[in-house]
mmCIF file of C-alpha atoms in Angstrom:
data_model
loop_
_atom_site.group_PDB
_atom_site.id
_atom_site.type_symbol
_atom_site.label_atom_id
_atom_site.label_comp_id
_atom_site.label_asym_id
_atom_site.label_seq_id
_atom_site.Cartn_x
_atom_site.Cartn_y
_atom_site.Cartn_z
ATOM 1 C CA UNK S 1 40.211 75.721 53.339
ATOM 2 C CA UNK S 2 38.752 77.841 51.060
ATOM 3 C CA UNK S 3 39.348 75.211 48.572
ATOM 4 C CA UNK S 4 37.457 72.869 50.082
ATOM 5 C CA UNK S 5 34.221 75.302 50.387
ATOM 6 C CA UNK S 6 34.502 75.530 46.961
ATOM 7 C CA UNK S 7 34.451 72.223 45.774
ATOM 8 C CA UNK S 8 31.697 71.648 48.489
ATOM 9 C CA UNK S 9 29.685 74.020 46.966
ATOM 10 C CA UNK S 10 29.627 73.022 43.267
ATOM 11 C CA UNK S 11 28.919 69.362 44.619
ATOM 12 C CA UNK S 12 25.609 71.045 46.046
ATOM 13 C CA UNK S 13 25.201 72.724 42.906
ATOM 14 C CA UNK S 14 25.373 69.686 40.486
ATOM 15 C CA UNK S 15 23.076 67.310 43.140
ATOM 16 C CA UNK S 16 20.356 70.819 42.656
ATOM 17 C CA UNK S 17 20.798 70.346 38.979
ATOM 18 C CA UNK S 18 19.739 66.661 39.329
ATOM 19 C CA UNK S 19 17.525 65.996 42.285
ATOM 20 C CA UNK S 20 15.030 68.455 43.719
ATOM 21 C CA UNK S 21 13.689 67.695 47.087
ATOM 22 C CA UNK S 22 11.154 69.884 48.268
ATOM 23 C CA UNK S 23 9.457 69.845 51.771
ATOM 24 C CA UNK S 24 6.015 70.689 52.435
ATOM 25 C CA UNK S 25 3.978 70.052 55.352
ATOM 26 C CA UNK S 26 6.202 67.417 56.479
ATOM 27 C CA UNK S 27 6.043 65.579 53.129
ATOM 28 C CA UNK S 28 9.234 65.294 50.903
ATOM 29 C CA UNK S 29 9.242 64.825 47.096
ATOM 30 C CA UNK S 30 12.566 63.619 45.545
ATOM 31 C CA UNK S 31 12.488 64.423 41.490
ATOM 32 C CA UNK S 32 14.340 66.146 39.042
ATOM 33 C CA UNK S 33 11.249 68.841 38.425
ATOM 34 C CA UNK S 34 10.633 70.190 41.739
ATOM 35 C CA UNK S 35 7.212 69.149 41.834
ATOM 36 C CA UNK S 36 5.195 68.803 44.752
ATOM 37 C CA UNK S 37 4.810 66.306 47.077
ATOM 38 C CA UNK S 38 1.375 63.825 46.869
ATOM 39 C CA UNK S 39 -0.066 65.058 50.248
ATOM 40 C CA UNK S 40 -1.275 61.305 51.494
ATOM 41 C CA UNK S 41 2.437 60.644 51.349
ATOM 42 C CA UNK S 42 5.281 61.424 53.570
ATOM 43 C CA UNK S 43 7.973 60.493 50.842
ATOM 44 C CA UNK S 44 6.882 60.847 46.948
ATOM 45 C CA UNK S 45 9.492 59.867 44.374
ATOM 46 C CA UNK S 46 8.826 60.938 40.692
ATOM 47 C CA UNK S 47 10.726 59.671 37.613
ATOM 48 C CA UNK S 48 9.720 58.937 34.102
ATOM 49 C CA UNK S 49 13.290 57.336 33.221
ATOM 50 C CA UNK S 50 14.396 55.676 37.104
ATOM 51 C CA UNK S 51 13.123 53.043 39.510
ATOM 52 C CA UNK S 52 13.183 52.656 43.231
ATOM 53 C CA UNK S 53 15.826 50.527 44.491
ATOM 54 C CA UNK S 54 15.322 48.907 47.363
ATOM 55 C CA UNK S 55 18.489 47.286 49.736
ATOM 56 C CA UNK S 56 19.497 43.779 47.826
ATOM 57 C CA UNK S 57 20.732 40.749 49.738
ATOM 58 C CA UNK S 58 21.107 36.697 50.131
ATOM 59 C CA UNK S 59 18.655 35.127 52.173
ATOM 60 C CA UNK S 60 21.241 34.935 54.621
ATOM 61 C CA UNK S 61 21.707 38.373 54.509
ATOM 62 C CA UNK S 62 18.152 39.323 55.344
ATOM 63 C CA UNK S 63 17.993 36.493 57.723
ATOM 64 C CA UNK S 64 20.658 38.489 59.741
ATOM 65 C CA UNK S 65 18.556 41.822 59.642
ATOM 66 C CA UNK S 66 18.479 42.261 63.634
ATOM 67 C CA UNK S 67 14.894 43.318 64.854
ATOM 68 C CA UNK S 68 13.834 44.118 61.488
ATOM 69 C CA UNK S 69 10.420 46.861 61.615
ATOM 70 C CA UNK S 70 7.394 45.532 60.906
ATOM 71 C CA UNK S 71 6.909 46.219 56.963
ATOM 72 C CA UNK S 72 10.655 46.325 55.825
ATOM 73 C CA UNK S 73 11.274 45.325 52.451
ATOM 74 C CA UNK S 74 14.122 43.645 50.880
ATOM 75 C CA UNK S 75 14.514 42.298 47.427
ATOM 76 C CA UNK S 76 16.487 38.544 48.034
ATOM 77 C CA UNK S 77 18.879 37.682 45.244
ATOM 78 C CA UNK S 78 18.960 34.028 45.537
ATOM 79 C CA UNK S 79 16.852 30.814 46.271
ATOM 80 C CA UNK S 80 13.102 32.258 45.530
ATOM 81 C CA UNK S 81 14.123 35.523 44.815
ATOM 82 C CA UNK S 82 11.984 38.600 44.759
ATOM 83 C CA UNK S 83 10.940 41.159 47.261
ATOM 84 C CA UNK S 84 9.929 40.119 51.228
ATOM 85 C CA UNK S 85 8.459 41.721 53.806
ATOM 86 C CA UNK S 86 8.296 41.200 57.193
ATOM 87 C CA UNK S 87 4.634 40.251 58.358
ATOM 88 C CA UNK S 88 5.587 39.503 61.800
ATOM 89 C CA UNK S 89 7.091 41.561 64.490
ATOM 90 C CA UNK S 90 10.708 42.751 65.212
ATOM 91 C CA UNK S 91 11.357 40.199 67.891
ATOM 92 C CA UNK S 92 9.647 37.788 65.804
ATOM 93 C CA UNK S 93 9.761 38.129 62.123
ATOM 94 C CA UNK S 94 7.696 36.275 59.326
ATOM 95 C CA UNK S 95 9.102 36.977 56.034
ATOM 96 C CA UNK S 96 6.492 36.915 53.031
ATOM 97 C CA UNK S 97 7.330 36.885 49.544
ATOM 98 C CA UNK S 98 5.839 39.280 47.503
ATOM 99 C CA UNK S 99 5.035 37.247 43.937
ATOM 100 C CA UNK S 100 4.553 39.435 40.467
ATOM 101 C CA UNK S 101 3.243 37.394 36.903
ATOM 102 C CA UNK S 102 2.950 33.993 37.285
ATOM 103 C CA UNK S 103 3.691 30.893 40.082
ATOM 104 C CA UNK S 104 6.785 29.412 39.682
ATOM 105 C CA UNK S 105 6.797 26.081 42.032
ATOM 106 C CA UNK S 106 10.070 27.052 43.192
ATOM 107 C CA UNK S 107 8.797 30.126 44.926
ATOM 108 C CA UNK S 108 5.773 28.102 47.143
ATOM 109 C CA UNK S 109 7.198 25.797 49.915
ATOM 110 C CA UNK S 110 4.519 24.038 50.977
ATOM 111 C CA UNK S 111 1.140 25.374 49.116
ATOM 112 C CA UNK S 112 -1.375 28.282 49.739
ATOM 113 C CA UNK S 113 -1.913 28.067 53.184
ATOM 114 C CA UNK S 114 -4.187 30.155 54.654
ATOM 115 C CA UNK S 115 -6.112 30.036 58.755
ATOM 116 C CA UNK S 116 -9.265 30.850 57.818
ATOM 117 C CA UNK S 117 -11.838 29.211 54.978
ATOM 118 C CA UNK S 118 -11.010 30.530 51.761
ATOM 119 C CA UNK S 119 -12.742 30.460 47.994
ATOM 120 C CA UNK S 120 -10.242 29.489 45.193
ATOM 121 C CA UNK S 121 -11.974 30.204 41.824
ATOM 122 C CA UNK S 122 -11.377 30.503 38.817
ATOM 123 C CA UNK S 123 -14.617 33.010 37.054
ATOM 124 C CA UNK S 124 -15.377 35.358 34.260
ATOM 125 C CA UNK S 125 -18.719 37.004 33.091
ATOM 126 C CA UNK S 126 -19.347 35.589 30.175
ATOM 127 C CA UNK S 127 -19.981 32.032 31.599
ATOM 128 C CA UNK S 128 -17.980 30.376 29.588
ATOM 129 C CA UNK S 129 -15.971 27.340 30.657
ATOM 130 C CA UNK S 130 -12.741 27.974 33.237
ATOM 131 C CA UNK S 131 -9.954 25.912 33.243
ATOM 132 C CA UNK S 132 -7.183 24.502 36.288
ATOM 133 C CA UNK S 133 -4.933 22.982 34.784
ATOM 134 C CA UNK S 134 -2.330 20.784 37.061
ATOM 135 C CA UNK S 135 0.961 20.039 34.768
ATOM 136 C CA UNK S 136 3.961 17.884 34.434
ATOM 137 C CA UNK S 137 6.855 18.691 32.935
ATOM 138 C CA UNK S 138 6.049 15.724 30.211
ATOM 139 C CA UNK S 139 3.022 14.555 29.035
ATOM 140 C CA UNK S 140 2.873 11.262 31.479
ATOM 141 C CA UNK S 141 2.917 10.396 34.799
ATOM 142 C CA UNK S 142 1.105 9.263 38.020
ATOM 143 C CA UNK S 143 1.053 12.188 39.957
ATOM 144 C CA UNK S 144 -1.651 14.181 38.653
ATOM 145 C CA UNK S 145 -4.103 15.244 41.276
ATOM 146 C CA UNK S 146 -7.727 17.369 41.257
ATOM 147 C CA UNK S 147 -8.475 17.084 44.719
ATOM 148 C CA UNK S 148 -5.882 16.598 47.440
ATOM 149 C CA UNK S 149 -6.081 16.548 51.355
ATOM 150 C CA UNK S 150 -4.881 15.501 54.437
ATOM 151 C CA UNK S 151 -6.318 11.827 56.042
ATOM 152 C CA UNK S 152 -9.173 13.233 57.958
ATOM 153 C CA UNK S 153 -11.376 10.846 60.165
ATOM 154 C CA UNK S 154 -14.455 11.462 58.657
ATOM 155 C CA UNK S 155 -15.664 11.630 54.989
ATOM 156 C CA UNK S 156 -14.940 14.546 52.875
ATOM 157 C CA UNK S 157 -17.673 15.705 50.690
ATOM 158 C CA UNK S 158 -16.770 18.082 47.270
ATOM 159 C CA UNK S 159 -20.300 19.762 46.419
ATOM 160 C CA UNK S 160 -20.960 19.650 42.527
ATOM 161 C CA UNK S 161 -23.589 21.603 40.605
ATOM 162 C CA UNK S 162 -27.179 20.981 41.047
ATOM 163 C CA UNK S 163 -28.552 18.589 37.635
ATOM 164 C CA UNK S 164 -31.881 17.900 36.640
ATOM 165 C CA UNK S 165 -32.925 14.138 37.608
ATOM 166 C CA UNK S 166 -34.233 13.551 34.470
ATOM 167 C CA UNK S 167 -31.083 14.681 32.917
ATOM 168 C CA UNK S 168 -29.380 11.252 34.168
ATOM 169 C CA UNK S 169 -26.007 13.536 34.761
ATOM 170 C CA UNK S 170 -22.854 11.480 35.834
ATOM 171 C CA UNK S 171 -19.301 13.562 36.677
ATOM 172 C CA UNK S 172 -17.023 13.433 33.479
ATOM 173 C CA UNK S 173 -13.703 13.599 32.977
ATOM 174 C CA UNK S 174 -12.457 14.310 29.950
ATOM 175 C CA UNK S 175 -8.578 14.400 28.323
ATOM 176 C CA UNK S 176 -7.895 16.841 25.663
ATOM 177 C CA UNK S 177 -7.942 14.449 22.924
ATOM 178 C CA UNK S 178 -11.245 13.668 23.412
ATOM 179 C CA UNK S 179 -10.920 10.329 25.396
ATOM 180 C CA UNK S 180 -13.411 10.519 28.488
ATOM 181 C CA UNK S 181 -14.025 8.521 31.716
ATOM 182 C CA UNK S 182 -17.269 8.523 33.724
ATOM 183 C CA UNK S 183 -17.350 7.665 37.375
ATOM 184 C CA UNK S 184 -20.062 6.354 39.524
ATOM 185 C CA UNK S 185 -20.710 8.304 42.223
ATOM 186 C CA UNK S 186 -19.868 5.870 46.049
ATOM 187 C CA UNK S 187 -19.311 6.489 49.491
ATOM 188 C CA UNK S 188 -16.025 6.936 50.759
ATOM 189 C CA UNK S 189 -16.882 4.727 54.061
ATOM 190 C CA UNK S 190 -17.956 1.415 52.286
ATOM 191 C CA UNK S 191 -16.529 1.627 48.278
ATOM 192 C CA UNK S 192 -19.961 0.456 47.155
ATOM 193 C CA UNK S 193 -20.499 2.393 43.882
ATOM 194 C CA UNK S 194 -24.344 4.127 43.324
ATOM 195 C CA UNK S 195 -26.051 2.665 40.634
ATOM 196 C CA UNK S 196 -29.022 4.679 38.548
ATOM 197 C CA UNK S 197 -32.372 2.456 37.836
ATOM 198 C CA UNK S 198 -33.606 2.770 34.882
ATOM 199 C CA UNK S 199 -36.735 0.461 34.004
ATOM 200 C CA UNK S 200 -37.456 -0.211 30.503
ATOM 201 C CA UNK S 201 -40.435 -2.140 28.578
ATOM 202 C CA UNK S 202 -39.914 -4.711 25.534
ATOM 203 C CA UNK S 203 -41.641 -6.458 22.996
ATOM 204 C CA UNK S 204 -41.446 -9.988 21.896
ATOM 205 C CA UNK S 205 -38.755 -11.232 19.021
ATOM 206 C CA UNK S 206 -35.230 -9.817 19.000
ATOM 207 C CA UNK S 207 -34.554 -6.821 21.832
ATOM 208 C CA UNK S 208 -31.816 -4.261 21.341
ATOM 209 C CA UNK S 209 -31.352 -2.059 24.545
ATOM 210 C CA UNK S 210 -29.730 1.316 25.360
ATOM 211 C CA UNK S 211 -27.063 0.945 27.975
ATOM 212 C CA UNK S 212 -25.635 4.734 27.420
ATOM 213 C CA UNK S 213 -24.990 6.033 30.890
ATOM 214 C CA UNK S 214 -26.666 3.298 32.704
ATOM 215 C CA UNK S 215 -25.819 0.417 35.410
ATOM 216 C CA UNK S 216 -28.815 -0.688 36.633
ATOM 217 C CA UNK S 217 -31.861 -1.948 34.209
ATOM 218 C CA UNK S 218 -34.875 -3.470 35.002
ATOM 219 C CA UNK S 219 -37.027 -5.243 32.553
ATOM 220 C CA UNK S 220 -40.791 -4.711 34.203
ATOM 221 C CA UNK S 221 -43.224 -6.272 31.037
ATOM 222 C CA UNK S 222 -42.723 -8.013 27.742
ATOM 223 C CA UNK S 223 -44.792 -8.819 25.132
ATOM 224 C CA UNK S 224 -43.680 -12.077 24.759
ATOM 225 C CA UNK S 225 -40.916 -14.328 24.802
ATOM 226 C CA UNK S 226 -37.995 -11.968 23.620
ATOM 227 C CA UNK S 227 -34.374 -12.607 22.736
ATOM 228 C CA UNK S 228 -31.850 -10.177 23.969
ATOM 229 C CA UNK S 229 -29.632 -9.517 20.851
ATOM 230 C CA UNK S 230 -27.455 -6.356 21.809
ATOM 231 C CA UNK S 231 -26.828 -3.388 24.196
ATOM 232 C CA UNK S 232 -25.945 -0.199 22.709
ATOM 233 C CA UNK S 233 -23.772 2.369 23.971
ATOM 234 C CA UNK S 234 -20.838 0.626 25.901
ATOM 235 C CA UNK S 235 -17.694 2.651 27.294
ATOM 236 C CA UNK S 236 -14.817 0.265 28.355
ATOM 237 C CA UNK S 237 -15.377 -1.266 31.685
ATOM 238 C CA UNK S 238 -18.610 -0.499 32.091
ATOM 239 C CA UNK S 239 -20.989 -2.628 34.195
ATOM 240 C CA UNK S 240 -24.500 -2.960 33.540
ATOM 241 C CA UNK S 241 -27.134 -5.115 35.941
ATOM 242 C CA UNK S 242 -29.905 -6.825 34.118
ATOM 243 C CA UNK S 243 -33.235 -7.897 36.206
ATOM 244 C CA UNK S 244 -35.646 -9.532 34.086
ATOM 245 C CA UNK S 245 -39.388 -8.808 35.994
ATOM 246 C CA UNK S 246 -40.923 -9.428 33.155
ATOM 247 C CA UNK S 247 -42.892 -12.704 33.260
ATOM 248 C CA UNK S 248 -41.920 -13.640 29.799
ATOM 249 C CA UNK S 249 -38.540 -15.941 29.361
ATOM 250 C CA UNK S 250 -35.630 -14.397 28.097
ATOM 251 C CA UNK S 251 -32.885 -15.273 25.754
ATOM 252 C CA UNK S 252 -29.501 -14.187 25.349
ATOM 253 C CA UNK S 253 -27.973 -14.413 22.342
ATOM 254 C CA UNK S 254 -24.676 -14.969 22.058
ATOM 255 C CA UNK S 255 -22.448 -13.230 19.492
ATOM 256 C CA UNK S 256 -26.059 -12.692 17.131
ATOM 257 C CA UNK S 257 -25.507 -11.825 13.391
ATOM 258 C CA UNK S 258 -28.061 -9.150 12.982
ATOM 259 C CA UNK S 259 -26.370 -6.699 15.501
ATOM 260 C CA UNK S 260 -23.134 -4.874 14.979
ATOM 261 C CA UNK S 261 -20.034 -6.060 16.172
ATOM 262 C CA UNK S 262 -19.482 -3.469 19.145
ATOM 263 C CA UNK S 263 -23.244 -4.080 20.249
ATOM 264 C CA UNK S 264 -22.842 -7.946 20.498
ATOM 265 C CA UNK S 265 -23.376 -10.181 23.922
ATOM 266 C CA UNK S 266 -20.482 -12.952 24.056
ATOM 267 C CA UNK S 267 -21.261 -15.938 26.418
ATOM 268 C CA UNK S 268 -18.476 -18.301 27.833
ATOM 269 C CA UNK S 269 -19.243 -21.420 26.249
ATOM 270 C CA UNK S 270 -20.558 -19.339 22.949
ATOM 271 C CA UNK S 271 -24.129 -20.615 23.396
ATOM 272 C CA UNK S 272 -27.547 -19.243 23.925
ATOM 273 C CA UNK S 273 -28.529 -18.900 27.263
ATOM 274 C CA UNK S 274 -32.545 -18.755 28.241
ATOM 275 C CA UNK S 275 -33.237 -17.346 31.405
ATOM 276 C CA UNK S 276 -36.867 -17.665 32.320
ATOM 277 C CA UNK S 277 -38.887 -14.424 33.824
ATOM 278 C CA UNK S 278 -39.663 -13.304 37.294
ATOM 279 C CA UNK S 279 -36.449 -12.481 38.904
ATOM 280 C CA UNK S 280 -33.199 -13.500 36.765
ATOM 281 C CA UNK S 281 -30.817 -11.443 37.473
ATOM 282 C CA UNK S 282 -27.861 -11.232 35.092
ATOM 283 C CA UNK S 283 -24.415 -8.852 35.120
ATOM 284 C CA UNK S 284 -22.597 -7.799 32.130
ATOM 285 C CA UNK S 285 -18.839 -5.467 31.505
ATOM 286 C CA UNK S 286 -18.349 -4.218 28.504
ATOM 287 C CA UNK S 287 -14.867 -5.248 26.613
ATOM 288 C CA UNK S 288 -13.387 -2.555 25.213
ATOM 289 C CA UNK S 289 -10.085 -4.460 23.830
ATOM 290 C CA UNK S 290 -12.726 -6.394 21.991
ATOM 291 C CA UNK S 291 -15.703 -4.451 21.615
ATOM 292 C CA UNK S 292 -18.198 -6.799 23.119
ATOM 293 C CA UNK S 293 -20.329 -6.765 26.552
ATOM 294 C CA UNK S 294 -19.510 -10.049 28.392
ATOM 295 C CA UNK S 295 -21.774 -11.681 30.367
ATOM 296 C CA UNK S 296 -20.596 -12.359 34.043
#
């Protein structure tokens, strides 16, 4: 017997060496200084060289927890592992994960859901441009997405920046070798893209005219009989609209000499074609395979 108080009392002796625990006012401090107890907290654990470890499990483990307290923590060892939480109730638990550093898609089910409208952004203070970028493992595929949601049964509307008018503004995409892709605004409901008028004024002889950015041109006065020789300013698969008001006839030229090769109008039948003024109406693409706007 007295053996056994003996060896029970160098066990306390060798846990006072390592561990202090002092009590004050209800609050307990576990350290190996004796120092006292943060007063906001009822336990306060102080280490320079140990962690806390918290109880470590399967999921099927910490599914089994019966009526776990709102609050309890586990850390999960497998599947997406990490620390949880239960968010819901003893009789009805909701564990959360907990997610340090960065998003692996592994941990995230089904998205970030939330009940309640919520502001994702990206921002700094120094205005500079923000990126989101949306990756596949390799640098191809068809699943890329910006915008994503659920078939609604009305029209969904994604509110850009203000622009000047006068600025003539169109929403860009652009790939990170430089390629880019505008897109004409439309309405969801019908598909009918938006085109932006732009009305122009020529003189007589040979007419070279600016298509950058545009869709929809109107020619209201000439100063004489004019031959269109070129458009400037084509992207691949653009379409352009061309309404002659003028009352002067107009010629297009097809394939003309004087213009450089990625400027050029190419006609069917390769022939000049003279449309007289008031209220022609001719549509052109532009060919990017072979540099050239086509006339429709």
């Amino acid at each position: 017997m007295k053996n056994f108080i003996t060896v029970f009392k160098l066990l306390l002796l060798v846990s006072a060496v390592f561990i202090s625990m002092t009590s004050f006012a209800q609050s307990i401090s576990i350290s190996n200084s004796g120092a006292t107890p943060d007063a906001s907290a009822m336990l306060d654990v102080k280490s320079t060289d140990k962690g806390l470890l918290v109880p470590r499990m399967t999921a099927a483990d910490r599914g089994s927890i019966a009526n776990p307290a709102t609050g309890l923590i586990v850390y999960q060892m497998d599947g997406a592992s990490g620390f949880y939480y239960n968010g819901g109730t003893p009789q009805s638990p909701s564990w959360v994960l907990l997610i340090a550093g960065p998003i692996k898609g592994s941990d995230i089910a089904s998205g970030v859901q939330t009940t309640t409208n919520t502001t994702l952004a990206l921002g700094n203070n120094n205005n500079n441009p923000a990126e989101l970028r949306l990756l596949e493992p390799s640098s191809s595929g068809t699943n890329y997405s910006s915008f994503r949601a659920q078939p609604q049964s009305a029209d969904i509307n994604y509110i850009l920046p203000n622009v000047a008018p006068s600025e003539n503004k169109v929403l860009k995409v652009e790939s990170v070798d430089g390629n880019s892709a505008i897109l004409n605004w439309g309405t969801a409901s019908t598909g009918i893209s938006i085109m932006t008028r732009t009305d122009v004024e020529v003189g007589g002889g040979n007419v070279t005219i600016d298509a950058t950015g545009k869709s929809f041109i109107r020619i209201t006065s000439a100063g004489g009989p004019y031959n269109l020789v070129a458009f400037t300013g084509g992207l691949d698969g653009q379409t352009l609209t061309l309404v002659n008001l003028s009352n002067q006839p107009m010629t297009i030229v097809n394939e003309d000499g004087s213009t450089q090769l990625q400027n050029r109008i190419h006609m069917e039948y390769n022939s000049n074609m003279v449309r007289l003024g008031g209220e022609s109406v001719n549509m052109f693409i532009y060919d990017g395979g072979q540099n050239r706007w086509r006339l429709l």
